[in-house]
mmCIF file of C-alpha atoms and ligand atoms in Angstrom:
data_model
loop_
_atom_site.group_PDB
_atom_site.id
_atom_site.type_symbol
_atom_site.label_atom_id
_atom_site.label_comp_id
_atom_site.label_asym_id
_atom_site.label_seq_id
_atom_site.Cartn_x
_atom_site.Cartn_y
_atom_site.Cartn_z
ATOM 1 C CA SER R 167 -0.152 -0.067 0.212
ATOM 2 C CA LEU R 168 0.806 3.947 -0.431
ATOM 3 C CA ARG R 169 3.302 4.886 2.221
ATOM 4 C CA VAL R 170 2.069 8.320 3.836
ATOM 5 C CA ILE R 171 4.525 10.887 5.797
ATOM 6 C CA THR R 172 2.077 13.942 6.941
ATOM 7 C CA VAL R 173 3.890 17.174 7.927
ATOM 8 C CA GLU R 174 1.619 19.710 9.187
ATOM 9 C CA GLU R 175 0.497 17.743 12.429
ATOM 10 C CA HIS R 176 0.299 19.924 15.689
ATOM 11 C CA PHE R 177 0.092 18.717 19.357
ATOM 12 C CA HIS R 178 -0.306 20.944 22.453
ATOM 13 C CA HIS R 179 2.007 21.212 25.542
ATOM 14 C CA PRO R 180 -1.550 22.293 27.866
ATOM 15 C CA GLU R 181 0.815 23.679 30.706
ATOM 16 C CA VAL R 182 3.156 25.510 28.455
ATOM 17 C CA SER R 183 -0.122 26.929 26.284
ATOM 18 C CA ALA R 184 -2.209 28.005 29.276
ATOM 19 C CA GLU R 185 1.289 29.946 30.357
ATOM 20 C CA VAL R 186 1.260 31.437 27.121
ATOM 21 C CA ARG R 187 -1.991 32.424 26.762
ATOM 22 C CA ALA R 188 -1.667 34.029 30.411
ATOM 23 C CA LEU R 189 1.558 35.881 29.316
ATOM 24 C CA SER R 190 -0.010 37.155 26.074
ATOM 25 C CA GLY R 191 -2.908 39.258 27.290
ATOM 26 C CA PRO R 192 -6.351 38.642 25.910
ATOM 27 C CA LEU R 193 -7.164 38.246 21.931
ATOM 28 C CA PRO R 194 -7.589 41.337 19.991
ATOM 29 C CA VAL R 195 -11.493 40.601 19.432
ATOM 30 C CA THR R 196 -14.387 41.790 22.077
ATOM 31 C CA PRO R 197 -15.483 38.681 23.381
ATOM 32 C CA ASP R 198 -19.563 38.392 23.068
ATOM 33 C CA GLU R 199 -21.588 35.419 24.524
ATOM 34 C CA GLY R 200 -20.348 31.813 23.355
ATOM 35 C CA PHE R 201 -16.789 33.277 21.942
ATOM 36 C CA ALA R 202 -14.737 31.617 24.958
ATOM 37 C CA THR R 203 -16.063 28.480 24.269
ATOM 38 C CA PHE R 204 -15.695 28.744 20.581
ATOM 39 C CA VAL R 205 -12.044 29.417 20.734
ATOM 40 C CA GLN R 206 -11.713 26.560 23.138
ATOM 41 C CA ASP R 207 -13.309 24.214 20.484
ATOM 42 C CA GLU R 208 -11.668 25.892 17.595
ATOM 43 C CA PHE R 209 -8.513 26.088 18.609
ATOM 44 C CA MET R 210 -7.893 23.616 21.530
ATOM 45 C CA PRO R 211 -9.604 20.698 20.168
ATOM 46 C CA ASP R 212 -10.186 17.209 21.744
ATOM 47 C CA GLN R 213 -7.518 16.946 24.699
ATOM 48 C CA ASP R 214 -6.667 13.369 24.233
ATOM 49 C CA SER R 215 -5.396 13.489 20.398
ATOM 50 C CA ALA R 216 -4.446 16.979 21.104
ATOM 51 C CA GLU R 217 -1.772 16.182 24.073
ATOM 52 C CA ARG R 218 -0.777 12.384 23.138
ATOM 53 C CA LEU R 219 1.147 11.105 20.517
ATOM 54 C CA GLY R 220 -0.344 7.582 21.023
ATOM 55 C CA GLY R 221 -3.963 6.679 21.809
ATOM 56 C CA SER R 222 -6.411 7.987 19.691
ATOM 57 C CA ARG R 223 -3.944 9.666 17.252
ATOM 58 C CA LEU R 224 -2.499 6.425 16.634
ATOM 59 C CA ALA R 225 -5.779 4.532 16.165
ATOM 60 C CA HIS R 226 -6.858 7.805 13.640
ATOM 61 C CA MET R 227 -3.591 7.207 11.749
ATOM 62 C CA ASP R 228 -4.190 3.596 11.372
ATOM 63 C CA LYS R 229 -7.597 4.328 10.208
ATOM 64 C CA ALA R 230 -6.799 7.010 7.609
ATOM 65 C CA GLY R 231 -3.648 5.631 6.614
ATOM 66 C CA ILE R 232 -0.759 7.297 8.015
ATOM 67 C CA ASP R 233 2.671 5.703 8.147
ATOM 68 C CA VAL R 234 4.010 8.633 9.938
ATOM 69 C CA GLN R 235 3.329 12.480 11.362
ATOM 70 C CA VAL R 236 5.777 15.029 11.595
ATOM 71 C CA VAL R 237 4.386 16.600 14.607
ATOM 72 C CA SER R 238 4.941 20.377 15.685
ATOM 73 C CA HIS R 239 3.203 22.575 18.406
ATOM 74 C CA GLY R 240 -0.550 24.060 17.430
ATOM 75 C CA ALA R 241 -1.934 27.157 18.272
ATOM 76 C CA PHE R 242 -0.916 29.140 21.563
ATOM 77 C CA SER R 243 2.791 28.524 20.781
ATOM 78 C CA PRO R 244 5.521 30.186 22.842
ATOM 79 C CA THR R 245 7.169 30.477 19.225
ATOM 80 C CA ASN R 246 5.330 33.893 19.194
ATOM 81 C CA LEU R 247 5.653 35.078 22.705
ATOM 82 C CA ASP R 248 7.328 38.269 22.904
ATOM 83 C CA ARG R 249 8.714 37.759 26.292
ATOM 84 C CA PRO R 250 11.733 36.354 27.764
ATOM 85 C CA GLU R 251 10.259 33.412 29.473
ATOM 86 C CA ALA R 252 9.417 31.758 25.399
ATOM 87 C CA VAL R 253 12.875 30.552 25.679
ATOM 88 C CA ASP R 254 12.083 28.245 28.489
ATOM 89 C CA LEU R 255 8.728 27.405 27.278
ATOM 90 C CA CYS R 256 10.240 26.410 24.121
ATOM 91 C CA ARG R 257 12.752 23.849 25.389
ATOM 92 C CA ARG R 258 9.773 22.349 27.685
ATOM 93 C CA VAL R 259 7.851 22.176 24.168
ATOM 94 C CA ASN R 260 10.089 20.210 22.673
ATOM 95 C CA ASP R 261 12.099 17.817 25.475
ATOM 96 C CA ARG R 262 7.965 16.775 25.697
ATOM 97 C CA LEU R 263 7.670 16.193 22.008
ATOM 98 C CA ALA R 264 10.809 14.473 22.111
ATOM 99 C CA LEU R 265 10.045 12.163 25.031
ATOM 100 C CA GLN R 266 6.434 11.135 23.157
ATOM 101 C CA ILE R 267 8.022 10.711 19.996
ATOM 102 C CA SER R 268 10.648 8.091 21.735
ATOM 103 C CA GLU R 269 7.423 6.163 22.851
ATOM 104 C CA HIS R 270 6.547 5.388 19.270
ATOM 105 C CA PRO R 271 9.654 6.112 16.849
ATOM 106 C CA THR R 272 8.809 4.697 14.070
ATOM 107 C CA ARG R 273 5.211 6.788 13.842
ATOM 108 C CA PHE R 274 6.465 10.115 14.651
ATOM 109 C CA ARG R 275 9.061 13.005 13.527
ATOM 110 C CA GLY R 276 9.158 16.160 15.233
ATOM 111 C CA PHE R 277 9.512 20.084 14.372
ATOM 112 C CA ALA R 278 11.352 22.367 16.634
ATOM 113 C CA THR R 279 9.802 24.906 18.401
ATOM 114 C CA ILE R 280 12.099 28.282 18.632
ATOM 115 C CA PRO R 281 11.480 31.042 20.866
ATOM 116 C CA LEU R 282 11.679 34.223 18.460
ATOM 117 C CA HIS R 283 11.776 36.578 21.009
ATOM 118 C CA ASP R 284 15.474 35.703 21.241
ATOM 119 C CA PRO R 285 17.182 35.009 18.054
ATOM 120 C CA ALA R 286 20.410 34.009 19.265
ATOM 121 C CA ALA R 287 18.762 31.614 21.609
ATOM 122 C CA ALA R 288 15.991 30.393 19.075
ATOM 123 C CA ALA R 289 19.201 29.428 16.671
ATOM 124 C CA ASP R 290 20.560 27.402 19.537
ATOM 125 C CA GLU R 291 17.263 25.940 20.343
ATOM 126 C CA MET R 292 16.579 24.745 16.648
ATOM 127 C CA LYS R 293 20.199 23.172 16.432
ATOM 128 C CA ARG R 294 19.724 21.464 19.965
ATOM 129 C CA CYS R 295 16.178 19.752 18.676
ATOM 130 C CA VAL R 296 18.048 18.935 15.303
ATOM 131 C CA HIS R 297 21.332 17.305 17.027
ATOM 132 C CA GLU R 298 20.143 16.200 20.356
ATOM 133 C CA LEU R 299 16.479 15.374 19.680
ATOM 134 C CA GLY R 300 16.394 14.427 16.281
ATOM 135 C CA PHE R 301 14.224 16.864 14.943
ATOM 136 C CA VAL R 302 13.533 17.000 11.396
ATOM 137 C CA GLY R 303 13.122 21.154 10.815
ATOM 138 C CA THR R 304 11.352 23.987 12.315
ATOM 139 C CA LEU R 305 7.732 25.014 12.824
ATOM 140 C CA ILE R 306 6.747 28.711 13.283
ATOM 141 C CA THR R 307 3.335 29.797 13.985
ATOM 142 C CA GLY R 308 3.295 33.413 12.549
ATOM 143 C CA THR R 309 5.127 36.655 13.745
ATOM 144 C CA CYS R 310 6.717 37.520 17.085
ATOM 145 C CA GLY R 311 5.999 41.120 17.765
ATOM 146 C CA GLY R 312 4.680 41.935 14.828
ATOM 147 C CA ARG R 313 8.111 40.876 13.217
ATOM 148 C CA PHE R 314 8.490 38.535 10.272
ATOM 149 C CA LEU R 315 11.496 36.229 9.330
ATOM 150 C CA ASP R 316 12.873 38.784 6.785
ATOM 151 C CA ASP R 317 13.666 41.186 9.788
ATOM 152 C CA GLU R 318 17.605 40.975 9.578
ATOM 153 C CA ARG R 319 17.590 40.155 13.615
ATOM 154 C CA PHE R 320 16.560 37.026 12.539
ATOM 155 C CA ASP R 321 19.361 36.258 10.189
ATOM 156 C CA PRO R 322 20.608 33.761 13.023
ATOM 157 C CA VAL R 323 18.056 31.855 12.887
ATOM 158 C CA LEU R 324 17.857 31.433 9.190
ATOM 159 C CA SER R 325 21.708 30.832 9.095
ATOM 160 C CA ALA R 326 20.819 27.752 11.566
ATOM 161 C CA ALA R 327 18.238 26.210 9.256
ATOM 162 C CA GLU R 328 21.062 26.416 6.307
ATOM 163 C CA ALA R 329 23.372 24.760 8.558
ATOM 164 C CA VAL R 330 21.425 22.183 9.746
ATOM 165 C CA ASP R 331 19.792 21.627 6.080
ATOM 166 C CA LEU R 332 16.637 21.464 7.139
ATOM 167 C CA PRO R 333 13.514 23.593 6.485
ATOM 168 C CA ILE R 334 11.476 25.670 8.362
ATOM 169 C CA TYR R 335 7.611 25.537 8.061
ATOM 170 C CA VAL R 336 6.064 28.995 7.852
ATOM 171 C CA HIS R 337 2.563 28.141 9.383
ATOM 172 C CA PRO R 338 0.099 30.708 9.932
ATOM 173 C CA GLY R 339 -0.538 32.447 13.187
ATOM 174 C CA PHE R 340 -2.732 35.302 15.347
ATOM 175 C CA PRO R 341 -2.157 38.406 13.203
ATOM 176 C CA ASP R 342 -1.507 41.516 15.358
ATOM 177 C CA ASN R 343 -4.091 43.371 16.947
ATOM 178 C CA SER R 344 -3.888 46.356 14.471
ATOM 179 C CA ALA R 345 -4.249 43.850 11.644
ATOM 180 C CA VAL R 346 -7.385 42.571 13.350
ATOM 181 C CA ALA R 347 -8.429 45.768 14.192
ATOM 182 C CA GLY R 348 -8.098 47.373 10.161
ATOM 183 C CA TYR R 349 -9.056 44.536 8.428
ATOM 184 C CA TYR R 350 -11.632 41.778 10.210
ATOM 185 C CA ALA R 351 -13.442 44.106 12.586
ATOM 186 C CA GLY R 352 -16.986 44.519 11.331
ATOM 187 C CA ASN R 353 -20.774 44.134 11.813
ATOM 188 C CA TRP R 354 -20.535 40.787 12.669
ATOM 189 C CA PRO R 355 -19.996 38.620 16.284
ATOM 190 C CA ALA R 356 -16.695 38.034 17.865
ATOM 191 C CA ALA R 357 -16.630 34.234 16.547
ATOM 192 C CA VAL R 358 -17.109 35.812 12.645
ATOM 193 C CA GLN R 359 -14.638 38.384 13.236
ATOM 194 C CA PHE R 360 -12.197 35.940 14.880
ATOM 195 C CA THR R 361 -12.455 33.281 12.111
ATOM 196 C CA PHE R 362 -11.974 35.858 9.381
ATOM 197 C CA ALA R 363 -8.585 36.908 11.230
ATOM 198 C CA THR R 364 -7.389 33.928 11.218
ATOM 199 C CA HIS R 365 -8.385 30.161 9.991
ATOM 200 C CA GLY R 366 -11.093 31.443 7.893
ATOM 201 C CA PHE R 367 -8.992 33.826 5.910
ATOM 202 C CA GLY R 368 -6.330 36.406 7.434
ATOM 203 C CA TRP R 369 -3.796 34.297 8.981
ATOM 204 C CA HIS R 370 -3.545 32.159 5.737
ATOM 205 C CA MET R 371 -2.761 35.758 3.841
ATOM 206 C CA GLU R 372 -0.430 36.794 6.327
ATOM 207 C CA ALA R 373 1.618 32.922 6.003
ATOM 208 C CA GLY R 374 1.474 34.281 2.217
ATOM 209 C CA VAL R 375 2.630 37.370 2.722
ATOM 210 C CA HIS R 376 5.251 36.068 5.222
ATOM 211 C CA ILE R 377 7.053 33.984 2.119
ATOM 212 C CA LEU R 378 6.649 36.883 -0.027
ATOM 213 C CA ARG R 379 8.393 39.235 2.645
ATOM 214 C CA LEU R 380 11.758 36.549 2.470
ATOM 215 C CA ILE R 381 11.784 36.767 -1.173
ATOM 216 C CA LEU R 382 11.498 40.615 -1.690
ATOM 217 C CA SER R 383 13.760 41.513 1.129
ATOM 218 C CA GLY R 384 16.606 39.654 -0.466
ATOM 219 C CA ALA R 385 16.952 36.954 2.636
ATOM 220 C CA LEU R 386 16.832 34.294 0.403
ATOM 221 C CA ASP R 387 19.715 35.832 -1.655
ATOM 222 C CA ARG R 388 21.495 35.949 1.897
ATOM 223 C CA HIS R 389 20.362 32.482 2.633
ATOM 224 C CA PRO R 390 20.569 30.720 -0.827
ATOM 225 C CA GLY R 391 20.097 27.253 1.216
ATOM 226 C CA LEU R 392 16.906 28.258 3.079
ATOM 227 C CA LYS R 393 14.153 25.629 2.432
ATOM 228 C CA LEU R 394 10.728 26.452 3.360
ATOM 229 C CA LEU R 395 7.146 24.551 3.857
ATOM 230 C CA SER R 396 4.272 26.247 3.446
ATOM 231 C CA GLY R 397 1.169 24.877 4.086
ATOM 232 C CA HIS R 398 -2.816 25.158 2.840
ATOM 233 C CA TRP R 399 -1.313 25.099 -0.848
ATOM 234 C CA GLY R 400 1.049 27.363 -0.369
ATOM 235 C CA GLU R 401 -1.402 30.325 1.299
ATOM 236 C CA PHE R 402 -2.736 32.140 -1.720
ATOM 237 C CA ALA R 403 0.746 32.670 -2.859
ATOM 238 C CA ALA R 404 1.570 29.622 -4.897
ATOM 239 C CA GLY R 405 -1.163 30.078 -7.002
ATOM 240 C CA TRP R 406 -0.581 34.097 -7.904
ATOM 241 C CA LEU R 407 2.980 33.456 -8.990
ATOM 242 C CA ASP R 408 2.629 34.220 -12.555
ATOM 243 C CA ARG R 409 0.928 37.690 -11.556
ATOM 244 C CA PHE R 410 3.831 38.175 -9.301
ATOM 245 C CA ASP R 411 6.280 37.928 -12.103
ATOM 246 C CA GLY R 412 4.359 40.104 -14.095
ATOM 247 C CA THR R 413 4.179 42.825 -11.776
ATOM 248 C CA PHE R 414 7.171 42.820 -9.248
ATOM 249 C CA ALA R 415 9.679 42.335 -12.793
ATOM 250 C CA LYS R 416 8.677 45.948 -13.559
ATOM 251 C CA THR R 417 10.348 46.986 -10.380
ATOM 252 C CA ARG R 418 13.436 45.889 -11.791
ATOM 253 C CA TYR R 419 14.541 45.566 -7.940
ATOM 254 C CA LEU R 420 14.863 41.525 -7.733
ATOM 255 C CA GLU R 421 17.662 39.888 -9.569
ATOM 256 C CA ARG R 422 15.135 36.864 -10.607
ATOM 257 C CA ASP R 423 11.666 36.275 -11.035
ATOM 258 C CA VAL R 424 9.545 35.720 -7.829
ATOM 259 C CA SER R 425 8.841 32.569 -9.277
ATOM 260 C CA ASP R 426 11.964 31.175 -9.540
ATOM 261 C CA TYR R 427 12.953 32.322 -6.071
ATOM 262 C CA TYR R 428 9.660 30.496 -4.939
ATOM 263 C CA ARG R 429 10.185 27.142 -7.032
ATOM 264 C CA ASP R 430 13.944 26.982 -5.969
ATOM 265 C CA HIS R 431 13.122 27.668 -1.797
ATOM 266 C CA VAL R 432 9.277 26.592 -0.847
ATOM 267 C CA TRP R 433 7.500 23.101 -0.780
ATOM 268 C CA ILE R 434 3.606 23.373 -0.331
ATOM 269 C CA THR R 435 1.545 20.914 1.582
ATOM 270 C CA PRO R 436 -2.451 20.819 1.798
ATOM 271 C CA SER R 437 -3.103 21.009 5.488
ATOM 272 C CA GLY R 438 -6.229 18.765 4.443
ATOM 273 C CA MET R 439 -7.856 21.123 2.192
ATOM 274 C CA TYR R 440 -8.154 17.726 0.316
ATOM 275 C CA THR R 441 -9.780 19.041 -3.551
ATOM 276 C CA HIS R 442 -8.714 17.434 -6.576
ATOM 277 C CA ASN R 443 -9.190 20.929 -8.029
ATOM 278 C CA GLN R 444 -6.556 22.483 -6.140
ATOM 279 C CA LEU R 445 -4.036 19.443 -6.222
ATOM 280 C CA ASN R 446 -4.462 19.653 -9.679
ATOM 281 C CA TYR R 447 -4.131 23.070 -10.454
ATOM 282 C CA LEU R 448 -0.558 23.305 -8.029
ATOM 283 C CA LEU R 449 0.493 20.627 -9.736
ATOM 284 C CA GLY R 450 0.892 22.409 -13.043
ATOM 285 C CA GLU R 451 2.259 25.787 -11.083
ATOM 286 C CA VAL R 452 4.971 23.936 -8.834
ATOM 287 C CA GLY R 453 5.043 20.364 -9.812
ATOM 288 C CA ALA R 454 5.113 16.860 -7.880
ATOM 289 C CA ASP R 455 8.236 17.548 -6.520
ATOM 290 C CA ARG R 456 7.348 20.373 -4.135
ATOM 291 C CA ILE R 457 4.344 18.778 -2.855
ATOM 292 C CA ILE R 458 4.295 17.063 0.405
ATOM 293 C CA HIS R 459 1.138 15.589 2.198
ATOM 294 C CA SER R 460 -0.407 16.797 5.482
ATOM 295 C CA GLU R 461 -3.998 16.977 7.210
ATOM 296 C CA ASP R 462 -3.622 19.490 9.643
ATOM 297 C CA PHE R 463 -4.368 16.749 12.774
ATOM 298 C CA PRO R 464 -5.910 17.491 15.216
ATOM 299 C CA TYR R 465 -7.599 20.634 13.776
ATOM 300 C CA LEU R 466 -8.613 18.677 10.811
ATOM 301 C CA VAL R 467 -9.569 14.857 11.206
ATOM 302 C CA ARG R 468 -10.409 13.437 7.949
ATOM 303 C CA ASP R 469 -10.752 9.970 7.044
ATOM 304 C CA ASP R 470 -9.470 10.188 3.685
ATOM 305 C CA VAL R 471 -5.706 11.347 4.337
ATOM 306 C CA ALA R 472 -4.213 8.091 2.109
ATOM 307 C CA GLY R 473 -7.196 7.977 -0.026
ATOM 308 C CA PHE R 474 -7.217 11.423 -1.325
ATOM 309 C CA LEU R 475 -3.866 10.600 -2.798
ATOM 310 C CA ALA R 476 -4.924 7.118 -3.924
ATOM 311 C CA ASP R 477 -8.205 8.417 -5.771
ATOM 312 C CA ALA R 478 -6.126 11.241 -7.576
ATOM 313 C CA ASP R 479 -5.602 10.896 -11.174
ATOM 314 C CA LEU R 480 -1.959 11.064 -11.316
ATOM 315 C CA PRO R 481 1.202 8.787 -12.371
ATOM 316 C CA ASP R 482 1.971 6.506 -9.621
ATOM 317 C CA ASP R 483 5.696 8.178 -9.891
ATOM 318 C CA GLN R 484 4.059 11.656 -8.673
ATOM 319 C CA ARG R 485 1.739 9.852 -6.236
ATOM 320 C CA HIS R 486 4.906 8.427 -4.199
ATOM 321 C CA ALA R 487 6.746 11.356 -4.587
ATOM 322 C CA ILE R 488 3.895 13.984 -2.761
ATOM 323 C CA ALA R 489 3.272 10.856 -0.337
ATOM 324 C CA HIS R 490 6.330 9.994 1.039
ATOM 325 C CA ARG R 491 9.430 10.572 -1.076
ATOM 326 C CA ASN R 492 9.714 14.171 -1.105
ATOM 327 C CA ALA R 493 8.999 14.163 2.512
ATOM 328 C CA GLU R 494 11.837 11.546 2.920
ATOM 329 C CA GLN R 495 14.278 13.701 0.747
ATOM 330 C CA LEU R 496 13.765 16.801 2.418
ATOM 331 C CA LEU R 497 13.675 15.918 5.970
ATOM 332 C CA ARG R 498 15.888 12.633 5.817
ATOM 333 C CA ILE R 499 13.681 10.606 7.145
HETATM 334 C C1 GRE E 205 -3.945 25.134 12.117
HETATM 335 O O1 GRE E 205 -2.475 24.488 12.256
HETATM 336 O O2 GRE E 205 -4.019 25.389 10.824
HETATM 337 C C2 GRE E 205 -5.220 25.620 12.768
HETATM 338 C C3 GRE E 205 -4.941 25.873 14.028
HETATM 339 C C4 GRE E 205 -5.903 26.332 14.971
HETATM 340 C C5 GRE E 205 -7.097 26.188 14.317
HETATM 341 C C6 GRE E 205 -7.552 25.927 12.983
HETATM 342 C C7 GRE E 205 -6.369 25.575 12.443
HETATM 343 O O3 GRE E 205 -3.838 25.892 14.871
HETATM 344 O O4 GRE E 205 -6.786 25.257 10.740
HETATM 345 ZN ZN1 ZN E 206 -1.802 23.751 11.173
#
């Protein structure tokens, strides 16, 4: 049968995320009735599957046809916490994840959680996770203090990723208060505003902006070995490459087309958005060698994780590339 490796799969460290929530202050939405429950259900789903690498998660993997999950921390990650406590909180996340992986070493791998508040510590933690814990890359959940990875303060983080030769997954995260107020507030309930700002639309657009910023800033010229993962079929940007080339070329600023940077540095994943129309479109845009499978467990729980690829109208070589071979090569699994 088809070997399947999925790479945008999350767990929660409950005590660490509670501390992150307490130290971060309130979410940028005026809560109304039901909002707290809504956030709990959407962003902190089913405790057993979210917190444990075993039990119901393994049962789901067996049923949905997943051989290996590459696991990272989900919402309320200390990556985004703009305070010194983030350094220790990230270590606790990584140590907990490594311990749980060691109980099922054939079924799980890990992505590092790094404290962007302190870039030197973040670079050290990435290296510790790879060299001592056996992790296969890093995942960041959005910005820290409103700063994206193209900020030059993060050069040590990008250099560390090149040195270990493993990717950074540029996952979405809660947008800044100013973005939420400026773009997503309106005449609708708090749950609608928050969904619009986050997993309904806004944080995906922001994650696409994050990749573009790395291209436009010259960060990828300074770090030619940097490898990036981008979920949700490339967070809008992967479907817009031709437009980027037509527009940014006229600025005569970059040496290469935006799409050249994109196709050299970025691997995209579906994050559980299983529509064959999107797969076919993005196959044409980036090719089968740049697509890696993912589910976005436990936020999305699908019974057709292997089935989506098994049913796709693909040559078998491309099916295997997307299901496992690209992940094996990029992550050295
Ligand atoms: C995600 O990881 O993509 C995610 C969350 C929280 C809610 C929904 C969602 O982290 O898709
Ligand atoms: Zn995710």
